[in-house]
Structures are given as C-alpha cells and as structure tokens.
C-alpha cells in the first residue's frame, strides 16, 4: 500500500507540484486548517511576507506533528496570499522547507483581497496522508 502523487501525461510537468494524489483505503488522512504567520498568542510575527510564510508553515508543521505526521506527508497544499504581498519573498522563504524527495505535493494557490486575520499576508492549509503499519 502506498500513497501516489502523479504528473499524468498530457499535463504540464513541474518540479513544484503534482496533479493527482491517490490515497489508498486504510491510510490515515490528516487535514490542517488555515495557518497564518502568527505566534501561539495569535499575534502576527511580522509585517514581512517571508517571515509570515515561514511561521505559517511552521504552524502547519506543529499541527501535523500533533497528529503523527510531518511536512513530507503532505499530499496537498492550499495557499492564499494577500494581493499586496511580495509573492517571491513569501514563496522563496519556504521553498527549501517544502522541498522533498520524490514527487511534489499538489498545490493550489490564490491571490486574495484579504484574509481573516487582520494584517495577515499568507494562509496555508494542508492535507496529509500516512500509512500506519
């Protein structure tokens, strides 16, 4: 039994994302709700997109670890970036953290006019899957 991430023929091949994830029956699926660049009190860590991105991913990691998973177990990321944020800085800050061996996860990204946390420039959510022996 394995989790499959695929880039089917006929679709663009990218080192940054796959198009299809197949999670077999019996795998544990873990859903992580939207995480912003905030500390444990809910305060923004910075007004900088790169720093907020790093913290949002760190917060997602903490959530995943609480469920017995890690960043390498993520099969799909959803990323909302404020339209005024520096996209290159935001992605550049976390690219190496999200890199992994094998096929990359699915990624859905959108520029948005605003996020639920005032001043937030990024929000990430994730779907992870783990095969428990």
PDB file of C-alpha atoms in Angstrom:
ATOM      1  CA  UNK A   1       0.000   0.000   0.000  1.00  0.00           C
ATOM      2  CA  UNK A   2       1.379   3.412  -0.929  1.00  0.00           C
ATOM      3  CA  UNK A   3       0.318   6.999  -1.444  1.00  0.00           C
ATOM      4  CA  UNK A   4       0.750   8.069  -5.063  1.00  0.00           C
ATOM      5  CA  UNK A   5       1.449  11.581  -6.343  1.00  0.00           C
ATOM      6  CA  UNK A   6       1.339  11.769 -10.124  1.00  0.00           C
ATOM      7  CA  UNK A   7       2.001  14.042 -13.071  1.00  0.00           C
ATOM      8  CA  UNK A   8      -0.029  12.317 -15.821  1.00  0.00           C
ATOM      9  CA  UNK A   9       0.953  12.549 -19.474  1.00  0.00           C
ATOM     10  CA  UNK A  10      -0.878  15.366 -21.208  1.00  0.00           C
ATOM     11  CA  UNK A  11      -0.475  17.782 -18.249  1.00  0.00           C
ATOM     12  CA  UNK A  12       2.396  20.148 -17.536  1.00  0.00           C
ATOM     13  CA  UNK A  13       5.308  18.579 -15.653  1.00  0.00           C
ATOM     14  CA  UNK A  14       6.584  20.802 -12.849  1.00  0.00           C
ATOM     15  CA  UNK A  15       9.115  20.224 -10.089  1.00  0.00           C
ATOM     16  CA  UNK A  16       6.867  22.352  -7.848  1.00  0.00           C
ATOM     17  CA  UNK A  17       3.610  20.383  -7.949  1.00  0.00           C
ATOM     18  CA  UNK A  18       1.832  17.185  -8.957  1.00  0.00           C
ATOM     19  CA  UNK A  19      -1.697  16.964 -10.373  1.00  0.00           C
ATOM     20  CA  UNK A  20      -3.154  13.867  -8.726  1.00  0.00           C
ATOM     21  CA  UNK A  21      -2.911  12.275  -5.295  1.00  0.00           C
ATOM     22  CA  UNK A  22      -4.225   8.780  -4.660  1.00  0.00           C
ATOM     23  CA  UNK A  23      -4.629   7.861  -1.014  1.00  0.00           C
ATOM     24  CA  UNK A  24      -5.433   4.185  -0.543  1.00  0.00           C
ATOM     25  CA  UNK A  25      -8.084   2.878   1.817  1.00  0.00           C
ATOM     26  CA  UNK A  26      -6.596   2.312   5.235  1.00  0.00           C
ATOM     27  CA  UNK A  27      -4.283   5.334   5.148  1.00  0.00           C
ATOM     28  CA  UNK A  28      -4.814   7.993   7.799  1.00  0.00           C
ATOM     29  CA  UNK A  29      -5.803  11.344   6.282  1.00  0.00           C
ATOM     30  CA  UNK A  30      -4.917  14.460   8.259  1.00  0.00           C
ATOM     31  CA  UNK A  31      -6.476  17.843   7.471  1.00  0.00           C
ATOM     32  CA  UNK A  32      -4.788  21.035   8.675  1.00  0.00           C
ATOM     33  CA  UNK A  33      -6.930  24.156   8.716  1.00  0.00           C
ATOM     34  CA  UNK A  34      -5.669  27.564   7.631  1.00  0.00           C
ATOM     35  CA  UNK A  35      -2.474  28.656   9.352  1.00  0.00           C
ATOM     36  CA  UNK A  36      -1.249  32.243   9.324  1.00  0.00           C
ATOM     37  CA  UNK A  37       2.068  33.773  10.323  1.00  0.00           C
ATOM     38  CA  UNK A  38       1.037  34.184  13.951  1.00  0.00           C
ATOM     39  CA  UNK A  39       2.605  33.121  17.232  1.00  0.00           C
ATOM     40  CA  UNK A  40       0.931  30.985  19.901  1.00  0.00           C
ATOM     41  CA  UNK A  41      -0.965  34.038  21.184  1.00  0.00           C
ATOM     42  CA  UNK A  42      -2.406  34.811  17.747  1.00  0.00           C
ATOM     43  CA  UNK A  43      -0.228  37.878  17.167  1.00  0.00           C
ATOM     44  CA  UNK A  44       1.349  38.365  13.740  1.00  0.00           C
ATOM     45  CA  UNK A  45       5.061  37.577  13.853  1.00  0.00           C
ATOM     46  CA  UNK A  46       5.907  40.336  11.366  1.00  0.00           C
ATOM     47  CA  UNK A  47       4.545  42.544   8.613  1.00  0.00           C
ATOM     48  CA  UNK A  48       7.025  40.829   6.243  1.00  0.00           C
ATOM     49  CA  UNK A  49       5.625  38.235   3.810  1.00  0.00           C
ATOM     50  CA  UNK A  50       8.690  35.973   4.078  1.00  0.00           C
ATOM     51  CA  UNK A  51       8.585  35.875   7.882  1.00  0.00           C
ATOM     52  CA  UNK A  52       4.826  35.274   7.896  1.00  0.00           C
ATOM     53  CA  UNK A  53       5.258  32.454   5.368  1.00  0.00           C
ATOM     54  CA  UNK A  54       7.921  30.744   7.434  1.00  0.00           C
ATOM     55  CA  UNK A  55       5.744  30.918  10.550  1.00  0.00           C
ATOM     56  CA  UNK A  56       2.606  29.728   8.718  1.00  0.00           C
ATOM     57  CA  UNK A  57       4.473  26.632   7.512  1.00  0.00           C
ATOM     58  CA  UNK A  58       5.984  26.146  10.974  1.00  0.00           C
ATOM     59  CA  UNK A  59       2.465  26.292  12.434  1.00  0.00           C
ATOM     60  CA  UNK A  60       1.298  23.718   9.873  1.00  0.00           C
ATOM     61  CA  UNK A  61       4.244  21.508  10.876  1.00  0.00           C
ATOM     62  CA  UNK A  62       3.243  21.730  14.549  1.00  0.00           C
ATOM     63  CA  UNK A  63      -0.333  20.767  13.667  1.00  0.00           C
ATOM     64  CA  UNK A  64       0.847  17.846  11.525  1.00  0.00           C
ATOM     65  CA  UNK A  65       3.242  16.579  14.203  1.00  0.00           C
ATOM     66  CA  UNK A  66       0.414  16.603  16.740  1.00  0.00           C
ATOM     67  CA  UNK A  67      -1.290  14.024  14.509  1.00  0.00           C
ATOM     68  CA  UNK A  68       1.821  11.913  13.926  1.00  0.00           C
ATOM     69  CA  UNK A  69       2.720  13.345  10.502  1.00  0.00           C
ATOM     70  CA  UNK A  70       5.212  15.774   9.013  1.00  0.00           C
ATOM     71  CA  UNK A  71       5.711  18.080   6.046  1.00  0.00           C
ATOM     72  CA  UNK A  72       6.849  15.143   3.883  1.00  0.00           C
ATOM     73  CA  UNK A  73       3.426  13.546   4.419  1.00  0.00           C
ATOM     74  CA  UNK A  74       1.552  16.492   2.870  1.00  0.00           C
ATOM     75  CA  UNK A  75      -0.183  15.493  -0.361  1.00  0.00           C
ATOM     76  CA  UNK A  76      -1.877  18.844  -0.989  1.00  0.00           C
ATOM     77  CA  UNK A  77      -1.285  22.475  -0.011  1.00  0.00           C
ATOM     78  CA  UNK A  78      -3.746  25.334  -0.385  1.00  0.00           C
ATOM     79  CA  UNK A  79      -2.104  28.735  -0.191  1.00  0.00           C
ATOM     80  CA  UNK A  80      -3.875  32.082  -0.024  1.00  0.00           C
ATOM     81  CA  UNK A  81      -1.609  35.085  -0.485  1.00  0.00           C
ATOM     82  CA  UNK A  82      -2.722  38.658   0.029  1.00  0.00           C
ATOM     83  CA  UNK A  83      -2.665  40.530  -3.276  1.00  0.00           C
ATOM     84  CA  UNK A  84      -0.305  43.160  -1.831  1.00  0.00           C
ATOM     85  CA  UNK A  85       2.230  40.621  -0.512  1.00  0.00           C
ATOM     86  CA  UNK A  86       5.618  40.061  -2.107  1.00  0.00           C
ATOM     87  CA  UNK A  87       4.927  36.674  -3.731  1.00  0.00           C
ATOM     88  CA  UNK A  88       8.577  35.899  -4.486  1.00  0.00           C
ATOM     89  CA  UNK A  89       9.626  36.639  -0.923  1.00  0.00           C
ATOM     90  CA  UNK A  90       6.772  34.586   0.517  1.00  0.00           C
ATOM     91  CA  UNK A  91       7.498  31.533  -1.651  1.00  0.00           C
ATOM     92  CA  UNK A  92      11.260  31.942  -1.541  1.00  0.00           C
ATOM     93  CA  UNK A  93      11.245  31.817   2.230  1.00  0.00           C
ATOM     94  CA  UNK A  94       9.553  28.409   2.376  1.00  0.00           C
ATOM     95  CA  UNK A  95      10.637  26.699  -0.854  1.00  0.00           C
ATOM     96  CA  UNK A  96      13.559  24.825   0.701  1.00  0.00           C
ATOM     97  CA  UNK A  97      11.426  23.824   3.705  1.00  0.00           C
ATOM     98  CA  UNK A  98       8.802  22.263   1.437  1.00  0.00           C
ATOM     99  CA  UNK A  99      11.283  20.531  -0.906  1.00  0.00           C
ATOM    100  CA  UNK A 100      11.386  16.762  -0.607  1.00  0.00           C
ATOM    101  CA  UNK A 101      12.448  13.622  -2.421  1.00  0.00           C
ATOM    102  CA  UNK A 102      10.040  12.113  -4.909  1.00  0.00           C
ATOM    103  CA  UNK A 103       7.004  13.661  -6.487  1.00  0.00           C
ATOM    104  CA  UNK A 104       5.925  17.032  -5.124  1.00  0.00           C
ATOM    105  CA  UNK A 105       2.527  17.544  -3.479  1.00  0.00           C
ATOM    106  CA  UNK A 106      -0.477  19.129  -5.151  1.00  0.00           C
ATOM    107  CA  UNK A 107      -0.583  22.925  -4.778  1.00  0.00           C
ATOM    108  CA  UNK A 108      -3.492  25.324  -5.117  1.00  0.00           C
ATOM    109  CA  UNK A 109      -2.599  28.984  -4.761  1.00  0.00           C
ATOM    110  CA  UNK A 110      -4.686  32.130  -4.987  1.00  0.00           C
ATOM    111  CA  UNK A 111      -4.113  35.834  -4.610  1.00  0.00           C
ATOM    112  CA  UNK A 112      -6.833  37.275  -2.388  1.00  0.00           C
ATOM    113  CA  UNK A 113      -8.017  40.734  -1.382  1.00  0.00           C
ATOM    114  CA  UNK A 114      -7.893  39.900   2.315  1.00  0.00           C
ATOM    115  CA  UNK A 115      -7.562  37.178   4.928  1.00  0.00           C
ATOM    116  CA  UNK A 116      -9.457  36.589   8.158  1.00  0.00           C
ATOM    117  CA  UNK A 117      -6.578  37.706  10.380  1.00  0.00           C
ATOM    118  CA  UNK A 118      -6.071  41.464  10.020  1.00  0.00           C
ATOM    119  CA  UNK A 119      -2.611  42.152   8.580  1.00  0.00           C
ATOM    120  CA  UNK A 120      -2.046  38.543   7.524  1.00  0.00           C
ATOM    121  CA  UNK A 121      -0.335  38.173   4.154  1.00  0.00           C
ATOM    122  CA  UNK A 122      -0.493  34.393   3.825  1.00  0.00           C
ATOM    123  CA  UNK A 123      -2.618  31.469   4.938  1.00  0.00           C
ATOM    124  CA  UNK A 124      -1.778  27.827   4.278  1.00  0.00           C
ATOM    125  CA  UNK A 125      -3.807  24.682   4.776  1.00  0.00           C
ATOM    126  CA  UNK A 126      -2.752  21.120   4.089  1.00  0.00           C
ATOM    127  CA  UNK A 127      -3.953  17.589   3.535  1.00  0.00           C
ATOM    128  CA  UNK A 128      -1.546  14.873   4.637  1.00  0.00           C
ATOM    129  CA  UNK A 129      -1.762  11.112   4.465  1.00  0.00           C
ATOM    130  CA  UNK A 130       0.138   8.497   6.459  1.00  0.00           C
ATOM    131  CA  UNK A 131       0.211   4.744   6.071  1.00  0.00           C
ATOM    132  CA  UNK A 132       0.350   3.294   9.554  1.00  0.00           C
ATOM    133  CA  UNK A 133       1.935  -0.122   9.828  1.00  0.00           C
TER     134      UNK A 133
END
